[in-house]
């Protein structure tokens, strides 16, 4: 989770709590206040879910640095393993479930 997403989630909980307290104080009917709190949380959660889903698939705009990914999974080696990624721009490397008797080295070079 990114810092921005964490702030959004925390802010939504605080906002829903404020709606709960304000509604309860104004109406003196706490069942209505809890209903309003749940409604606000559901609306904010749905908005955050849509935002999160779209932020992962939004293609980079013009002038954005090139993006590249390298994924290495389930590697078994009796020696060493080296995964090197060259080039400029945004790079993502994933190394999962790797076992080697030697060294495992992952590099990103510009």
XYZ file of N, CA and C in Angstrom:
330
model
N 0.859 -1.172 0.000
C 0.000 0.000 0.000
C 0.899 1.227 0.000
N 0.586 2.166 -0.859
C 1.375 3.390 -0.920
C 0.987 4.325 0.212
N 1.818 5.325 0.428
C 1.543 6.296 1.491
C 0.246 7.042 1.217
N 0.025 7.381 -0.052
C -1.196 8.108 -0.404
C -2.437 7.258 -0.126
N -2.361 5.974 -0.436
C -3.497 5.092 -0.174
C -3.724 4.930 1.326
N -2.644 4.847 2.095
C -2.775 4.723 3.545
C -3.447 5.958 4.137
N -3.058 7.133 3.667
C -3.699 8.368 4.133
C -5.173 8.394 3.746
N -5.497 7.910 2.546
C -6.890 7.896 2.102
C -7.733 6.969 2.967
N -7.191 5.802 3.277
C -7.931 4.859 4.121
C -8.109 5.429 5.529
N -7.037 5.974 6.110
C -7.136 6.580 7.437
C -8.102 7.740 7.467
N -8.055 8.565 6.435
C -8.964 9.704 6.351
C -10.415 9.276 6.234
N -10.670 8.188 5.513
C -12.050 7.722 5.377
C -12.608 7.236 6.706
N -11.777 6.580 7.504
C -12.234 6.120 8.819
C -12.511 7.317 9.732
N -11.639 8.298 9.706
C -11.844 9.499 10.521
C -13.111 10.231 10.083
N -13.311 10.366 8.765
C -14.504 11.038 8.253
C -15.774 10.294 8.654
N -15.761 8.968 8.555
C -16.943 8.196 8.937
C -17.219 8.339 10.432
N -16.168 8.361 11.229
C -16.348 8.568 12.664
C -16.931 9.933 12.966
N -16.466 10.963 12.259
C -16.996 12.312 12.455
C -18.468 12.378 12.061
N -18.832 11.703 10.975
C -20.242 11.659 10.565
C -21.068 10.966 11.639
N -20.535 9.890 12.200
C -21.250 9.169 13.255
C -21.521 10.065 14.455
N -20.495 10.736 14.953
C -20.647 11.590 16.122
C -21.566 12.773 15.822
N -21.374 13.421 14.680
C -22.202 14.582 14.337
C -23.666 14.195 14.189
N -23.931 13.083 13.505
C -25.321 12.653 13.327
C -25.952 12.294 14.666
N -25.184 11.609 15.513
C -25.707 11.244 16.834
C -26.005 12.454 17.686
N -25.123 13.453 17.623
C -25.337 14.653 18.427
C -26.518 15.465 17.904
N -26.678 15.517 16.596
C -27.769 16.311 16.034
C -29.126 15.639 16.192
N -29.170 14.327 16.065
C -30.462 13.631 16.102
C -30.764 12.980 17.437
N -29.749 12.789 18.277
C -29.882 12.056 19.531
C -30.449 10.660 19.309
N -30.255 10.146 18.115
C -30.699 8.802 17.765
C -29.470 8.047 17.250
N -28.876 7.247 18.125
C -27.599 6.636 17.778
C -27.732 5.540 16.725
N -28.897 4.963 16.574
C -29.050 3.963 15.509
C -28.966 4.644 14.139
N -29.507 5.861 14.037
C -29.389 6.637 12.795
C -27.931 7.032 12.572
N -27.246 7.392 13.646
C -25.840 7.784 13.534
C -24.989 6.631 13.040
N -25.206 5.433 13.594
C -24.435 4.283 13.130
C -24.775 3.930 11.680
N -26.033 4.095 11.309
C -26.422 3.854 9.910
C -25.724 4.819 8.968
N -25.661 6.101 9.357
C -24.971 7.097 8.534
C -23.484 6.785 8.454
N -22.903 6.359 9.554
C -21.480 6.012 9.587
C -21.187 4.856 8.623
N -22.011 3.820 8.677
C -21.826 2.664 7.783
C -22.008 3.081 6.327
N -23.001 3.921 6.046
C -23.220 4.375 4.672
C -22.021 5.150 4.147
N -21.470 6.048 4.971
C -20.296 6.827 4.563
C -19.103 5.901 4.332
N -18.895 4.957 5.248
C -17.781 4.023 5.072
C -17.931 3.200 3.793
N -19.142 2.738 3.494
C -19.364 1.965 2.265
C -19.098 2.796 1.014
N -19.568 4.044 1.008
C -19.342 4.905 -0.164
C -17.854 5.180 -0.359
N -17.171 5.499 0.730
C -15.741 5.786 0.628
C -14.970 4.535 0.246
N -15.340 3.377 0.804
C -14.666 2.130 0.466
C -14.840 1.782 -1.000
N -16.044 1.973 -1.522
C -16.274 1.698 -2.942
C -15.455 2.639 -3.818
N -15.395 3.914 -3.443
C -14.592 4.879 -4.199
C -13.119 4.508 -4.169
N -12.606 4.140 -2.983
C -11.202 3.742 -2.872
C -10.912 2.472 -3.657
N -11.844 1.519 -3.655
C -11.642 0.282 -4.406
C -11.571 0.555 -5.902
N -12.439 1.411 -6.394
C -12.418 1.765 -7.823
C -11.139 2.513 -8.154
N -10.760 3.449 -7.307
C -9.529 4.217 -7.526
C -8.319 3.301 -7.537
N -8.267 2.372 -6.581
C -7.132 1.457 -6.505
C -7.073 0.545 -7.736
N -8.221 0.058 -8.172
C -8.252 -0.817 -9.348
C -7.799 -0.078 -10.606
N -8.230 1.147 -10.759
C -7.859 1.915 -11.950
C -6.419 2.402 -11.910
N -5.892 2.681 -10.721
C -4.524 3.186 -10.637
C -3.517 2.129 -11.049
N -3.861 0.854 -10.911
C -2.944 -0.211 -11.299
C -2.918 -0.472 -12.781
N -3.965 -0.075 -13.518
C -4.015 -0.388 -14.942
C -3.909 0.847 -15.838
N -3.767 2.002 -15.244
C -3.674 3.223 -16.036
C -2.340 3.247 -16.767
N -2.363 3.331 -18.101
C -1.100 3.364 -18.829
C -0.377 4.690 -18.611
N 0.944 4.693 -18.724
C 1.679 5.940 -18.559
C 1.336 6.928 -19.675
N 1.376 8.195 -19.347
C 1.066 9.232 -20.321
C 2.253 9.551 -21.215
N 2.042 10.426 -22.190
C 3.132 10.812 -23.072
C 4.251 11.475 -22.280
N 5.462 11.155 -22.619
C 6.606 11.739 -21.946
C 7.008 11.018 -20.676
N 6.263 9.974 -20.295
C 6.622 9.207 -19.110
C 7.839 8.347 -19.409
N 8.643 8.087 -18.392
C 9.790 7.221 -18.621
C 9.331 5.806 -18.968
N 10.114 5.084 -19.743
C 9.715 3.723 -20.101
C 9.628 2.830 -18.860
N 8.738 1.863 -18.928
C 8.560 0.945 -17.811
C 8.941 -0.459 -18.251
N 9.556 -1.193 -17.351
C 9.900 -2.574 -17.652
C 9.797 -3.403 -16.385
N 9.499 -4.682 -16.579
C 9.365 -5.598 -15.462
C 10.152 -6.862 -15.742
N 10.633 -7.452 -14.680
C 11.319 -8.733 -14.771
C 10.845 -9.581 -13.610
N 10.393 -10.786 -13.904
C 9.860 -11.655 -12.863
C 10.587 -12.993 -12.911
N 11.086 -13.401 -11.773
C 11.792 -14.681 -11.661
C 11.132 -15.451 -10.522
N 10.600 -16.637 -10.839
C 9.915 -17.437 -9.816
C 10.360 -18.892 -9.901
N 10.295 -19.544 -8.769
C 10.562 -20.978 -8.641
C 11.893 -21.386 -9.266
N 12.939 -20.678 -8.929
C 14.266 -20.993 -9.441
C 14.942 -21.961 -8.479
N 15.516 -23.028 -9.008
C 16.307 -23.977 -8.233
C 17.668 -24.081 -8.918
N 18.727 -23.865 -8.156
C 20.059 -23.865 -8.761
C 21.055 -24.533 -7.820
N 21.942 -25.301 -8.406
C 23.017 -25.900 -7.639
C 24.183 -24.940 -7.483
N 24.138 -23.823 -8.191
C 25.187 -22.811 -8.119
C 24.602 -21.472 -7.705
N 25.030 -20.424 -8.401
C 24.561 -19.068 -8.118
C 23.507 -18.641 -9.136
N 22.690 -17.650 -8.735
C 21.653 -17.095 -9.614
C 21.880 -15.596 -9.703
N 21.855 -15.049 -10.925
C 21.999 -13.607 -11.134
C 20.892 -13.147 -12.071
N 20.147 -12.129 -11.647
C 19.119 -11.503 -12.482
C 19.501 -10.037 -12.627
N 19.793 -9.615 -13.850
C 20.224 -8.240 -14.101
C 19.244 -7.578 -15.052
N 18.899 -6.331 -14.738
C 17.984 -5.562 -15.575
C 18.654 -4.249 -15.923
N 18.812 -3.977 -17.203
C 19.477 -2.766 -17.677
C 18.464 -1.819 -18.300
N 18.848 -0.562 -18.455
C 18.016 0.424 -19.121
C 17.584 1.522 -18.175
N 16.962 2.532 -18.739
C 16.499 3.667 -17.944
C 14.992 3.576 -17.746
N 14.471 4.431 -16.897
C 13.037 4.471 -16.646
C 12.662 3.683 -15.409
N 11.368 3.474 -15.244
C 10.860 2.763 -14.078
C 11.030 1.266 -14.283
N 11.639 0.633 -13.298
C 11.898 -0.796 -13.401
C 11.335 -1.510 -12.176
N 10.768 -2.683 -12.411
C 10.257 -3.496 -11.317
C 10.822 -4.900 -11.479
N 11.361 -5.417 -10.407
C 11.860 -6.779 -10.418
C 11.193 -7.571 -9.303
N 10.820 -8.805 -9.609
C 10.213 -9.695 -8.639
C 11.017 -10.985 -8.614
N 11.407 -11.408 -7.447
C 12.119 -12.661 -7.273
C 11.386 -13.440 -6.204
N 10.821 -14.577 -6.585
C 10.024 -15.321 -5.627
C 10.356 -16.791 -5.609
N 10.400 -17.359 -4.415
C 10.573 -18.788 -4.213
C 11.824 -19.310 -4.903
N 12.952 -18.678 -4.663
C 14.214 -19.074 -5.290
C 15.106 -19.764 -4.267
N 15.754 -20.845 -4.699
C 16.700 -21.559 -3.852
C 17.969 -21.795 -4.656
N 19.092 -21.485 -4.039
C 20.382 -21.687 -4.699
C 21.412 -22.082 -3.656
N 22.347 -22.940 -4.064
C 23.426 -23.308 -3.149
C 24.463 -22.190 -3.075
N 24.522 -21.365 -4.127
C 25.439 -20.236 -4.146
C 24.710 -18.950 -3.812
N 25.198 -17.851 -4.381
C 24.607 -16.533 -4.147
C 23.408 -16.291 -5.047
N 22.481 -15.456 -4.571
C 21.382 -14.950 -5.387
C 21.592 -13.440 -5.492
N 21.804 -12.938 -6.718
C 22.078 -11.536 -6.940
C 21.028 -10.954 -7.882
N 20.420 -9.851 -7.481
C 19.440 -9.156 -8.315
C 19.953 -7.725 -8.477
N 20.119 -7.264 -9.741
C 20.662 -5.932 -10.014
C 19.739 -5.158 -10.944
N 19.730 -3.853 -10.733
C 19.075 -2.931 -11.658
C 20.098 -1.871 -12.031
N 20.415 -1.786 -13.302
C 21.431 -0.837 -13.783
C 20.791 0.189 -14.692
N 21.251 1.436 -14.571
C 20.786 2.499 -15.483
C 21.729 2.627 -16.644
